[in-house]
Structures are given as C-alpha cells and as structure tokens.
C-alpha cells in the first residue's frame, strides 16, 4: 500500500485538502536520562514527525527489536493517515498477537500516527477525538514512607504541591524492601540497574497485619476530603483480598488496586461478594479482550490500562467505550516508567473521554523533561494535554543520544520459605 503525492480532488475538481503523505522512516530511540525509555519516531515524506512511546519496563530491548526488526520495515510506504488500518494490519496481520511486547509496539505506532495526524491538521489530538468533555484531568501521585510518620510527611508534601488524590504505600515491619517504597531519599524507581533483578522477600501476613493500620492512620491524618489510593500489586489470594477490602471500607479509599494476580479474573467475583471497596485493575492488561469479563461482570470500578501497553490511543478508546457501557471509569497507569510521550497521549484521551476518571502521574526528573519537551501541564491537582498540534511532545534526539540504554530490571519477590511469588 503506498500513498501518492499531491492533493486529491473530487470529481467536481474540489480540492479535498487531503494531501496524502507517505511514511519514509520509522526509527527506535532508546534513551536513559535516569531510567530507560523507548521512543518510536515516524517520519513522513512531507517532513512530519510523529512520536510514540514504546517503553516496557525491564523488557525495553524486546520491544525495540519488535519495532526495528518486524514493524518498521512494514510501515515504510504506508499512508500515515490510515491509523486504524495500520492498527488492524499490525494486530490482525501478525497472527501471534496480544501480550505486552506486541501491544506496546502497536501502541507506539498508533500514538505516533495520531501525533502526525494532529500535525497534519494543526489540531491537538483531543480535538480529533471529538473535542474536550472536561476542562482538566484529575490526577493522583505517589506518597511513600518507610514508616507511618514518613508516609504522612510524604502525603503532606504532595498536598502542598496541590494534589487532591494521593496513593499511599508504606514499608512493612520485618521486610527490608517493599513495593512502592524507597528507603532512600530519591524518588521510588522500581527498576534496579544491573544484569539481573533484585530479589525481595515478601510476607503477605505481615503486610495484611500492617496495611489497614497505615491506611487508617493516613485517613485520620488527612481528613475525609483527600482521595486516598493504595496498590496491593497483585499479591493476595481472593480470600485475603476480600478480608483486606472489608477491613479498609472505613478508610474510604478512592480505589484499592491490583488485589490479586491478573491472570484469573473470575476470582474477583469472590472479592466483590465480600467488600464494596472500589477495585482498580488493568495496568498489566494489553487488549480490550483481556478486560472484557472484568468490565462486563462489573468486577472492577476502574480500569487501569495504559495507552502505551494497551495498543495506543485507538485501543484505549475502545476499552473506554466498553467500560462506559458498564459505568466503569478509566484511571490509566502513569508511573515513572510511562514516558512523557505516553502521558501526553493519555491526557488527550482523558480530555475527550467521558468516563475517564483520573490519571496517574508520578512526575519526572528534570533531565527527563529536557529530553522530552512536552506541552502538557500540571496545576493544582489537575493535568491538561495542552493545545499544540498532535500529542504536543518533541524529543531532543541529540540529548537523548547522550544517555544510552542501561540494563535494568524490575525486582522479583520470594516468600520467606524461598518460593517465588508475585512482585
Ligand atoms: C505500579 C507501577 O504505578 C503503579 O500502579 O503498579 O509502579 C508498576 O509497579 C511499574 O509501572 C512496573 O514497571
Ligand atoms: Mg499499580
């Protein structure tokens, strides 16, 4: 399939203005300004550039190769305007599809093509998605503390920055390392540099004894207004999740996230029978089909799929549309390992999607902002994608080249008896 140069005109000679264009290059940029990011750059014959995020924490090189070796050659000569056809071509045309590597690769292409379409039309992507349904997007960020006092200080610091919603994660007595908590001064970055993952020891019983006390103390400290969230990070059995949810009902959480491992979604029926705590799941899901029973059986209140890992803007909109039918809201994943390109794309979806509830936003180190210049903005607990054409992101390739990829892996977790569990 190739595009043709020049303008198309209707039979009456009316210039449709739809000058077609052609993809002439698709390059993968891996940069590590403090942490690894993978970015796809699509260039057209008319000199337009589209940026897409292809970052998959701990498996960056797999996506880079999938794009470089298997997708980029197929894009050359395609019409960049045909976003949906390209999505269908890359999804239905690959046979061995779904999964994080394939869907992150497709996501990167999709985001880049929406970026190009915005630049072609001079419109921010949210306008092309139907325009704004809200003025700004509520966001939440992370507060962490090794112990309760440290966590409360961290929550207070976030409130001073204007956040109206804060995720609270704390240490667990008896455990040296716990998901979501740094015992150093720097911000929490789960992927450790090095050739192999760090091994953490996990003790669910110790966590279940401690978490309710921590979250109750947080609620006492902040009062009823602040939205409090907590991420269990895939670590409980359905029974444990049901008991924890019940115990936390008095805390009034905005959501309790990833209570059980994502593979078996039916177990959430048991959790739902025992607790009304709002449940959020989906950051590790990659297609609408994976979310389908969670949504149609109303086993969750929020779906967490990320624009990068769930096939891009086009597919995130499909997930949102299914969720809307079942009155389930979108709360996309957006920690430090979701790049500023993806955050921008997610915000364009957020501004134009009725059932978009909240965007996770951990913030980035200053150097990341130098590499990824973005048009989105944060103010007093809300985000906005900005009104630059496309996604509103530009990448400083020269600066990016100064920070080559460094092997980094997410931790693994073992129980006290040495058996593997979910990190
Ligand atoms: C977490 C993430 O932000 C979240 O909700 O689940 O920090 C997750 O651990 C990382 O994105 C994994 O790369
Ligand atoms: Mg999470």
Tab-separated table of C-alpha atoms and ligand atoms in Angstrom:
chain	number	residue	atom	x	y	z
A	1	UNK	CA	0.000	0.000	0.000
A	2	UNK	CA	1.575	3.322	-0.915
A	3	UNK	CA	0.454	6.868	-0.553
A	4	UNK	CA	0.581	9.169	-3.557
A	5	UNK	CA	1.959	12.696	-3.539
A	6	UNK	CA	-0.071	15.782	-4.261
A	7	UNK	CA	-3.655	16.729	-3.415
A	8	UNK	CA	-6.663	14.589	-4.134
A	9	UNK	CA	-9.633	16.321	-5.790
A	10	UNK	CA	-13.282	15.217	-6.030
A	11	UNK	CA	-14.954	14.674	-9.451
A	12	UNK	CA	-16.110	18.286	-9.311
A	13	UNK	CA	-12.445	19.215	-9.054
A	14	UNK	CA	-12.972	20.285	-5.422
A	15	UNK	CA	-9.657	20.053	-3.607
A	16	UNK	CA	-10.304	17.784	-0.651
A	17	UNK	CA	-7.273	19.264	1.036
A	18	UNK	CA	-6.361	15.702	1.927
A	19	UNK	CA	-2.873	15.770	0.562
A	20	UNK	CA	-1.799	12.184	1.153
A	21	UNK	CA	1.559	11.529	2.669
A	22	UNK	CA	3.838	8.528	2.981
A	23	UNK	CA	5.855	7.084	5.837
A	24	UNK	CA	9.509	7.197	4.845
A	25	UNK	CA	11.206	6.238	8.129
A	26	UNK	CA	10.454	4.560	11.471
A	27	UNK	CA	13.298	4.812	13.984
A	28	UNK	CA	13.571	3.476	17.536
A	29	UNK	CA	15.322	5.671	20.097
A	30	UNK	CA	16.362	4.126	23.404
A	31	UNK	CA	17.479	6.719	25.905
A	32	UNK	CA	18.148	6.568	29.609
A	33	UNK	CA	18.001	10.013	31.256
A	34	UNK	CA	17.804	8.491	34.729
A	35	UNK	CA	15.766	5.495	33.546
A	36	UNK	CA	15.254	3.683	30.250
A	37	UNK	CA	12.676	4.925	27.732
A	38	UNK	CA	11.974	3.557	24.264
A	39	UNK	CA	10.534	6.007	21.741
A	40	UNK	CA	9.382	5.424	18.167
A	41	UNK	CA	9.922	8.229	15.650
A	42	UNK	CA	7.883	8.031	12.434
A	43	UNK	CA	8.838	10.435	9.642
A	44	UNK	CA	6.758	11.207	6.543
A	45	UNK	CA	7.628	12.330	3.028
A	46	UNK	CA	6.130	15.715	3.866
A	47	UNK	CA	8.657	16.054	6.698
A	48	UNK	CA	6.232	15.452	9.563
A	49	UNK	CA	7.454	13.592	12.654
A	50	UNK	CA	5.285	11.529	14.963
A	51	UNK	CA	6.457	10.299	18.381
A	52	UNK	CA	5.190	7.150	20.115
A	53	UNK	CA	6.122	5.615	23.474
A	54	UNK	CA	7.347	2.019	23.397
A	55	UNK	CA	8.688	1.701	26.936
A	56	UNK	CA	8.163	-1.665	28.643
A	57	UNK	CA	9.900	-1.590	32.000
A	58	UNK	CA	12.553	-4.326	32.153
A	59	UNK	CA	11.917	-5.587	28.614
A	60	UNK	CA	12.804	-2.448	26.637
A	61	UNK	CA	15.054	-4.262	24.160
A	62	UNK	CA	12.346	-6.784	23.278
A	63	UNK	CA	10.018	-4.004	22.143
A	64	UNK	CA	12.852	-2.149	20.408
A	65	UNK	CA	13.657	-5.255	18.383
A	66	UNK	CA	9.991	-5.996	17.644
A	67	UNK	CA	9.662	-2.499	16.242
A	68	UNK	CA	13.009	-2.266	14.457
A	69	UNK	CA	13.094	-5.798	13.019
A	70	UNK	CA	9.448	-6.614	12.399
A	71	UNK	CA	7.299	-3.489	12.296
A	72	UNK	CA	9.366	-0.583	10.922
A	73	UNK	CA	10.003	-2.227	7.522
A	74	UNK	CA	6.244	-2.761	7.121
A	75	UNK	CA	5.472	0.886	7.806
A	76	UNK	CA	7.620	2.326	5.007
A	77	UNK	CA	5.404	3.477	2.145
A	78	UNK	CA	2.157	3.337	4.179
A	79	UNK	CA	-0.187	6.318	4.339
A	80	UNK	CA	0.204	7.761	7.878
A	81	UNK	CA	-3.385	8.999	7.773
A	82	UNK	CA	-4.682	5.418	7.838
A	83	UNK	CA	-4.275	4.973	11.592
A	84	UNK	CA	-6.985	2.365	12.136
A	85	UNK	CA	-5.983	0.352	9.061
A	86	UNK	CA	-2.384	0.312	10.295
A	87	UNK	CA	-3.583	-0.818	13.744
A	88	UNK	CA	-5.628	-3.631	12.174
A	89	UNK	CA	-2.724	-4.536	9.885
A	90	UNK	CA	-0.258	-4.799	12.776
A	91	UNK	CA	-2.734	-6.627	15.064
A	92	UNK	CA	-4.622	-8.988	12.778
A	93	UNK	CA	-1.726	-9.366	10.396
A	94	UNK	CA	0.727	-10.745	12.921
A	95	UNK	CA	-1.046	-13.990	13.960
A	96	UNK	CA	0.989	-14.333	17.193
A	97	UNK	CA	-0.619	-11.277	18.738
A	98	UNK	CA	-1.642	-9.777	22.135
A	99	UNK	CA	0.814	-9.601	25.052
A	100	UNK	CA	2.844	-6.636	26.287
A	101	UNK	CA	5.578	-6.655	23.617
A	102	UNK	CA	3.244	-6.789	20.620
A	103	UNK	CA	0.703	-4.366	22.066
A	104	UNK	CA	3.339	-1.879	23.246
A	105	UNK	CA	4.815	-1.912	19.733
A	106	UNK	CA	1.397	-1.363	18.174
A	107	UNK	CA	0.729	1.286	20.822
A	108	UNK	CA	3.856	3.199	19.859
A	109	UNK	CA	2.911	3.199	16.178
A	110	UNK	CA	-0.646	4.266	16.970
A	111	UNK	CA	0.419	7.162	19.202
A	112	UNK	CA	2.961	8.338	16.602
A	113	UNK	CA	0.360	8.259	13.818
A	114	UNK	CA	-2.129	10.249	15.905
A	115	UNK	CA	0.698	12.720	16.547
A	116	UNK	CA	1.236	13.045	12.793
A	117	UNK	CA	-2.486	13.418	12.140
A	118	UNK	CA	-2.601	16.254	14.644
A	119	UNK	CA	0.369	17.945	12.986
A	120	UNK	CA	-1.182	17.435	9.535
A	121	UNK	CA	-4.413	19.119	10.662
A	122	UNK	CA	-2.866	21.608	13.067
A	123	UNK	CA	-5.061	20.208	15.825
A	124	UNK	CA	-4.266	18.766	19.292
A	125	UNK	CA	-5.243	15.097	19.247
A	126	UNK	CA	-8.092	15.569	21.753
A	127	UNK	CA	-9.838	17.757	19.167
A	128	UNK	CA	-9.581	14.939	16.637
A	129	UNK	CA	-11.080	12.568	19.228
A	130	UNK	CA	-14.238	14.647	19.486
A	131	UNK	CA	-13.090	17.618	21.499
A	132	UNK	CA	-12.952	18.255	25.233
A	133	UNK	CA	-15.616	16.795	27.512
A	134	UNK	CA	-13.926	18.407	30.553
A	135	UNK	CA	-11.662	21.367	31.218
A	136	UNK	CA	-8.905	19.490	33.047
A	137	UNK	CA	-7.994	15.982	34.180
A	138	UNK	CA	-7.843	14.949	37.829
A	139	UNK	CA	-4.546	13.276	38.671
A	140	UNK	CA	-3.056	11.290	41.524
A	141	UNK	CA	0.533	10.843	42.542
A	142	UNK	CA	2.585	8.628	44.870
A	143	UNK	CA	3.331	9.169	48.546
A	144	UNK	CA	5.646	6.687	50.165
A	145	UNK	CA	7.062	6.187	53.641
A	146	UNK	CA	9.079	3.522	55.311
A	147	UNK	CA	7.008	4.049	58.429
A	148	UNK	CA	3.789	5.935	59.152
A	149	UNK	CA	5.371	9.292	60.105
A	150	UNK	CA	7.459	9.276	56.922
A	151	UNK	CA	4.402	8.367	54.846
A	152	UNK	CA	2.301	11.138	56.397
A	153	UNK	CA	5.089	13.647	55.664
A	154	UNK	CA	5.169	12.426	52.074
A	155	UNK	CA	1.392	12.798	51.761
A	156	UNK	CA	1.609	16.318	53.200
A	157	UNK	CA	4.337	17.219	50.717
A	158	UNK	CA	2.108	16.047	47.853
A	159	UNK	CA	-0.829	18.027	49.216
A	160	UNK	CA	1.374	21.119	49.304
A	161	UNK	CA	2.001	20.531	45.599
A	162	UNK	CA	-1.747	20.745	45.150
A	163	UNK	CA	-2.589	17.076	44.637
A	164	UNK	CA	-6.173	16.162	45.531
A	165	UNK	CA	-5.533	12.429	45.209
A	166	UNK	CA	-2.559	10.526	46.610
A	167	UNK	CA	-1.530	6.886	46.558
A	168	UNK	CA	-0.182	5.749	49.929
A	169	UNK	CA	2.407	2.955	50.134
A	170	UNK	CA	4.426	2.112	53.221
A	171	UNK	CA	7.066	-0.279	54.445
A	172	UNK	CA	6.125	-3.436	56.338
A	173	UNK	CA	7.804	-4.238	59.659
A	174	UNK	CA	10.214	-7.102	59.206
A	175	UNK	CA	10.673	-6.615	55.479
A	176	UNK	CA	13.770	-4.871	54.059
A	177	UNK	CA	12.245	-3.902	50.701
A	178	UNK	CA	8.594	-3.360	49.850
A	179	UNK	CA	6.877	-2.466	46.570
A	180	UNK	CA	6.246	1.205	46.179
A	181	UNK	CA	8.553	2.371	48.954
A	182	UNK	CA	12.065	3.632	48.713
A	183	UNK	CA	14.221	3.553	51.786
A	184	UNK	CA	16.496	6.116	50.186
A	185	UNK	CA	15.959	9.795	49.597
A	186	UNK	CA	15.447	9.534	45.834
A	187	UNK	CA	12.016	9.047	44.301
A	188	UNK	CA	10.762	5.487	44.017
A	189	UNK	CA	12.043	3.774	40.876
A	190	UNK	CA	11.251	0.051	40.844
A	191	UNK	CA	13.623	-0.994	38.069
A	192	UNK	CA	17.084	-1.589	39.528
A	193	UNK	CA	20.105	-1.098	37.271
A	194	UNK	CA	22.100	-4.246	36.694
A	195	UNK	CA	22.178	-7.504	34.790
A	196	UNK	CA	19.643	-9.282	36.980
A	197	UNK	CA	16.608	-8.411	39.090
A	198	UNK	CA	16.955	-7.670	42.787
A	199	UNK	CA	15.282	-10.371	44.915
A	200	UNK	CA	12.924	-9.061	47.561
A	201	UNK	CA	11.441	-11.089	50.431
A	202	UNK	CA	7.659	-10.733	50.742
A	203	UNK	CA	5.438	-11.680	53.672
A	204	UNK	CA	1.728	-11.340	52.953
A	205	UNK	CA	0.663	-11.955	56.543
A	206	UNK	CA	2.942	-9.178	57.787
A	207	UNK	CA	1.524	-6.878	55.118
A	208	UNK	CA	-2.088	-7.751	55.995
A	209	UNK	CA	-1.422	-7.032	59.667
A	210	UNK	CA	0.123	-3.668	58.833
A	211	UNK	CA	-1.619	-2.122	55.825
A	212	UNK	CA	-5.013	-1.460	57.490
A	213	UNK	CA	-3.293	0.397	60.347
A	214	UNK	CA	-1.223	2.505	57.949
A	215	UNK	CA	-4.152	3.466	55.741
A	216	UNK	CA	-6.389	4.222	58.724
A	217	UNK	CA	-3.655	6.495	60.106
A	218	UNK	CA	-3.381	8.196	56.733
A	219	UNK	CA	-7.121	8.836	56.616
A	220	UNK	CA	-7.114	10.165	60.201
A	221	UNK	CA	-4.276	12.480	59.237
A	222	UNK	CA	-5.705	13.884	56.011
A	223	UNK	CA	-9.396	14.041	56.896
A	224	UNK	CA	-12.282	12.972	54.628
A	225	UNK	CA	-11.594	15.065	51.529
A	226	UNK	CA	-8.289	13.855	50.099
A	227	UNK	CA	-8.682	10.917	47.731
A	228	UNK	CA	-6.525	8.081	49.060
A	229	UNK	CA	-5.470	5.174	46.860
A	230	UNK	CA	-3.470	2.035	47.600
A	231	UNK	CA	-1.782	-0.523	45.340
A	232	UNK	CA	-1.607	-4.134	46.568
A	233	UNK	CA	0.388	-5.005	43.473
A	234	UNK	CA	-1.018	-8.460	42.620
A	235	UNK	CA	-0.134	-10.144	45.915
A	236	UNK	CA	-3.238	-11.545	47.577
A	237	UNK	CA	-5.479	-14.564	47.269
A	238	UNK	CA	-9.168	-13.818	46.724
A	239	UNK	CA	-9.895	-14.555	50.383
A	240	UNK	CA	-7.132	-12.273	51.592
A	241	UNK	CA	-8.314	-9.562	49.176
A	242	UNK	CA	-11.890	-9.897	50.422
A	243	UNK	CA	-10.798	-9.567	54.044
A	244	UNK	CA	-8.499	-6.634	53.342
A	245	UNK	CA	-11.161	-4.855	51.294
A	246	UNK	CA	-13.699	-5.291	54.099
A	247	UNK	CA	-11.224	-4.008	56.675
A	248	UNK	CA	-10.448	-0.932	54.562
A	249	UNK	CA	-14.063	0.089	53.888
A	250	UNK	CA	-13.931	2.573	56.761
A	251	UNK	CA	-10.918	4.309	55.210
A	252	UNK	CA	-12.972	5.424	52.213
A	253	UNK	CA	-10.329	4.611	49.602
A	254	UNK	CA	-10.753	6.032	46.124
A	255	UNK	CA	-9.531	2.633	44.953
A	256	UNK	CA	-7.684	-0.483	46.042
A	257	UNK	CA	-5.506	-1.579	43.138
A	258	UNK	CA	-4.411	-4.958	41.788
A	259	UNK	CA	-5.550	-7.009	44.772
A	260	UNK	CA	-4.938	-10.357	43.024
A	261	UNK	CA	-2.767	-11.503	40.104
A	262	UNK	CA	-4.400	-10.536	36.822
A	263	UNK	CA	-4.487	-13.907	35.091
A	264	UNK	CA	-7.579	-15.310	36.804
A	265	UNK	CA	-10.189	-12.559	36.798
A	266	UNK	CA	-13.063	-14.749	37.949
A	267	UNK	CA	-11.625	-14.807	41.464
A	268	UNK	CA	-12.749	-11.210	41.801
A	269	UNK	CA	-16.341	-12.457	41.969
A	270	UNK	CA	-15.449	-13.737	45.455
A	271	UNK	CA	-13.865	-10.418	46.408
A	272	UNK	CA	-16.877	-8.489	45.146
A	273	UNK	CA	-19.235	-10.629	47.257
A	274	UNK	CA	-17.466	-9.570	50.432
A	275	UNK	CA	-16.448	-5.955	50.026
A	276	UNK	CA	-17.588	-2.723	48.452
A	277	UNK	CA	-14.116	-1.188	48.408
A	278	UNK	CA	-13.621	0.231	44.885
A	279	UNK	CA	-11.328	-2.030	42.846
A	280	UNK	CA	-8.914	-0.928	40.108
A	281	UNK	CA	-7.191	-3.389	37.795
A	282	UNK	CA	-5.675	-3.357	34.348
A	283	UNK	CA	-2.209	-1.822	34.145
A	284	UNK	CA	-0.798	-5.189	33.042
A	285	UNK	CA	-3.578	-5.767	30.505
A	286	UNK	CA	-2.911	-5.192	26.843
A	287	UNK	CA	-6.220	-5.524	24.991
A	288	UNK	CA	-9.923	-4.893	25.479
A	289	UNK	CA	-10.462	-8.657	25.317
A	290	UNK	CA	-8.407	-9.126	28.485
A	291	UNK	CA	-10.537	-6.536	30.290
A	292	UNK	CA	-13.805	-7.860	28.922
A	293	UNK	CA	-15.056	-10.030	31.785
A	294	UNK	CA	-13.776	-7.647	34.444
A	295	UNK	CA	-15.880	-4.955	32.792
A	296	UNK	CA	-18.993	-6.827	31.731
A	297	UNK	CA	-19.269	-8.630	35.084
A	298	UNK	CA	-18.566	-5.355	36.881
A	299	UNK	CA	-15.771	-6.956	38.847
A	300	UNK	CA	-13.949	-3.626	38.974
A	301	UNK	CA	-14.772	0.058	39.336
A	302	UNK	CA	-11.737	1.406	37.443
A	303	UNK	CA	-9.807	0.009	34.509
A	304	UNK	CA	-6.119	0.907	34.578
A	305	UNK	CA	-4.897	0.117	31.065
A	306	UNK	CA	-2.088	2.338	29.800
A	307	UNK	CA	-2.086	4.000	26.391
A	308	UNK	CA	1.351	2.542	25.594
A	309	UNK	CA	0.867	-1.064	26.705
A	310	UNK	CA	-2.748	-1.389	25.515
A	311	UNK	CA	-2.296	-0.712	21.826
A	312	UNK	CA	-2.265	3.087	21.750
A	313	UNK	CA	-4.887	5.810	21.648
A	314	UNK	CA	-7.144	3.893	19.251
A	315	UNK	CA	-7.368	0.845	21.500
A	316	UNK	CA	-7.541	2.700	24.800
A	317	UNK	CA	-10.626	4.406	23.390
A	318	UNK	CA	-12.148	1.003	22.665
A	319	UNK	CA	-11.531	-0.105	26.247
A	320	UNK	CA	-13.059	3.151	27.492
A	321	UNK	CA	-16.114	2.680	25.284
A	322	UNK	CA	-16.774	-0.836	26.615
A	323	UNK	CA	-16.190	0.325	30.180
A	324	UNK	CA	-18.580	3.243	29.730
A	325	UNK	CA	-21.454	0.876	28.933
A	326	UNK	CA	-20.922	-0.750	32.345
A	327	UNK	CA	-20.338	2.538	34.191
A	328	UNK	CA	-16.708	1.695	34.798
A	329	UNK	CA	-14.195	4.535	34.716
A	330	UNK	CA	-10.728	4.799	33.254
A	331	UNK	CA	-7.765	5.508	35.522
A	332	UNK	CA	-4.726	4.877	33.300
A	333	UNK	CA	-1.349	3.752	34.544
A	334	UNK	CA	1.214	6.537	34.562
A	335	UNK	CA	4.231	5.947	36.805
A	336	UNK	CA	7.834	6.949	36.148
A	337	UNK	CA	8.258	4.194	33.568
A	338	UNK	CA	5.451	5.511	31.373
A	339	UNK	CA	7.225	8.140	29.303
A	340	UNK	CA	6.203	11.784	28.903
A	341	UNK	CA	5.122	10.863	25.358
A	342	UNK	CA	2.648	8.334	26.729
A	343	UNK	CA	1.471	10.693	29.445
A	344	UNK	CA	0.718	13.265	26.755
A	345	UNK	CA	-1.188	10.734	24.675
A	346	UNK	CA	-3.128	9.571	27.737
A	347	UNK	CA	-4.126	13.139	28.525
A	348	UNK	CA	-5.557	13.662	25.036
A	349	UNK	CA	-7.701	10.587	25.640
A	350	UNK	CA	-8.505	11.890	29.127
A	351	UNK	CA	-9.745	15.261	27.944
A	352	UNK	CA	-12.037	13.754	25.308
A	353	UNK	CA	-13.368	10.590	27.017
A	354	UNK	CA	-16.473	10.883	29.221
A	355	UNK	CA	-15.659	8.028	31.622
A	356	UNK	CA	-12.039	8.990	32.177
A	357	UNK	CA	-11.758	9.460	35.960
A	358	UNK	CA	-8.148	10.046	36.916
A	359	UNK	CA	-4.617	9.906	35.526
A	360	UNK	CA	-1.698	8.523	37.480
A	361	UNK	CA	1.247	10.936	37.376
A	362	UNK	CA	4.436	10.411	39.321
A	363	UNK	CA	6.299	13.353	37.789
A	364	UNK	CA	9.703	13.125	36.125
A	365	UNK	CA	13.257	14.127	36.960
A	366	UNK	CA	14.313	17.466	35.346
A	367	UNK	CA	16.621	15.708	32.882
A	368	UNK	CA	13.695	13.706	31.509
A	369	UNK	CA	11.888	16.954	30.820
A	370	UNK	CA	14.921	18.193	28.894
A	371	UNK	CA	14.928	15.128	26.658
A	372	UNK	CA	11.131	15.042	26.268
A	373	UNK	CA	9.827	18.569	25.787
A	374	UNK	CA	6.101	18.437	26.374
A	375	UNK	CA	3.088	20.659	26.010
A	376	UNK	CA	1.116	19.003	28.821
A	377	UNK	CA	0.948	20.750	32.168
A	378	UNK	CA	0.162	20.134	35.851
A	379	UNK	CA	-1.659	22.625	38.048
A	380	UNK	CA	-3.270	22.201	41.474
A	381	UNK	CA	-4.102	18.531	41.213
A	382	UNK	CA	-5.090	18.530	37.552
A	383	UNK	CA	-3.356	17.879	34.239
A	384	UNK	CA	-4.044	19.216	30.745
A	385	UNK	CA	-2.604	17.962	27.434
A	386	UNK	CA	-2.133	21.458	26.028
A	387	UNK	CA	-3.141	22.659	22.575
A	388	UNK	CA	-0.075	22.059	20.460
A	389	UNK	CA	-0.788	20.138	17.251
A	390	UNK	CA	-0.640	16.383	17.737
A	391	UNK	CA	0.391	14.944	21.104
A	392	UNK	CA	2.435	18.073	21.908
A	393	UNK	CA	5.767	16.361	22.542
A	394	UNK	CA	9.152	16.809	20.905
A	395	UNK	CA	12.219	14.698	21.658
A	396	UNK	CA	15.719	16.209	21.784
A	397	UNK	CA	17.458	13.388	19.915
A	398	UNK	CA	20.948	14.786	20.434
A	399	UNK	CA	20.467	14.978	24.183
A	400	UNK	CA	18.744	11.585	24.188
A	401	UNK	CA	21.802	10.071	22.498
A	402	UNK	CA	23.947	11.106	25.453
A	403	UNK	CA	22.099	8.661	27.714
A	404	UNK	CA	22.387	5.161	26.253
A	405	UNK	CA	20.343	2.212	27.456
A	406	UNK	CA	21.429	0.598	30.703
A	407	UNK	CA	20.172	-2.867	31.666
A	408	UNK	CA	17.592	-2.512	34.428
A	409	UNK	CA	15.067	-4.975	35.769
A	410	UNK	CA	12.043	-4.912	37.997
A	411	UNK	CA	12.587	-6.863	41.228
A	412	UNK	CA	11.365	-10.385	41.796
A	413	UNK	CA	9.804	-11.483	45.077
A	414	UNK	CA	10.186	-14.643	47.089
A	415	UNK	CA	8.287	-15.688	50.206
A	416	UNK	CA	10.177	-16.328	53.437
A	417	UNK	CA	10.356	-20.032	52.510
A	418	UNK	CA	12.142	-19.107	49.279
A	419	UNK	CA	9.262	-19.837	46.897
A	420	UNK	CA	8.539	-17.328	44.140
A	421	UNK	CA	5.574	-15.007	44.465
A	422	UNK	CA	4.272	-12.015	42.500
A	423	UNK	CA	6.303	-8.841	42.807
B	1	LIG	C1	2.579	0.496	39.778
B	1	LIG	C2	3.774	0.674	38.908
B	1	LIG	O1	2.123	2.758	39.378
B	1	LIG	C3	1.624	1.664	39.631
B	1	LIG	O2	0.418	1.456	39.789
B	1	LIG	O3	1.903	-0.707	39.622
B	1	LIG	O4	4.717	1.372	39.646
B	1	LIG	C4	4.422	-0.604	38.414
B	1	LIG	O5	4.987	-1.290	39.507
B	1	LIG	C5	5.517	-0.257	37.417
B	1	LIG	O6	4.966	0.517	36.407
B	1	LIG	C6	6.124	-1.509	36.832
B	1	LIG	O7	7.009	-1.154	35.799
B	2	LIG	MG1	-0.165	-0.480	40.017
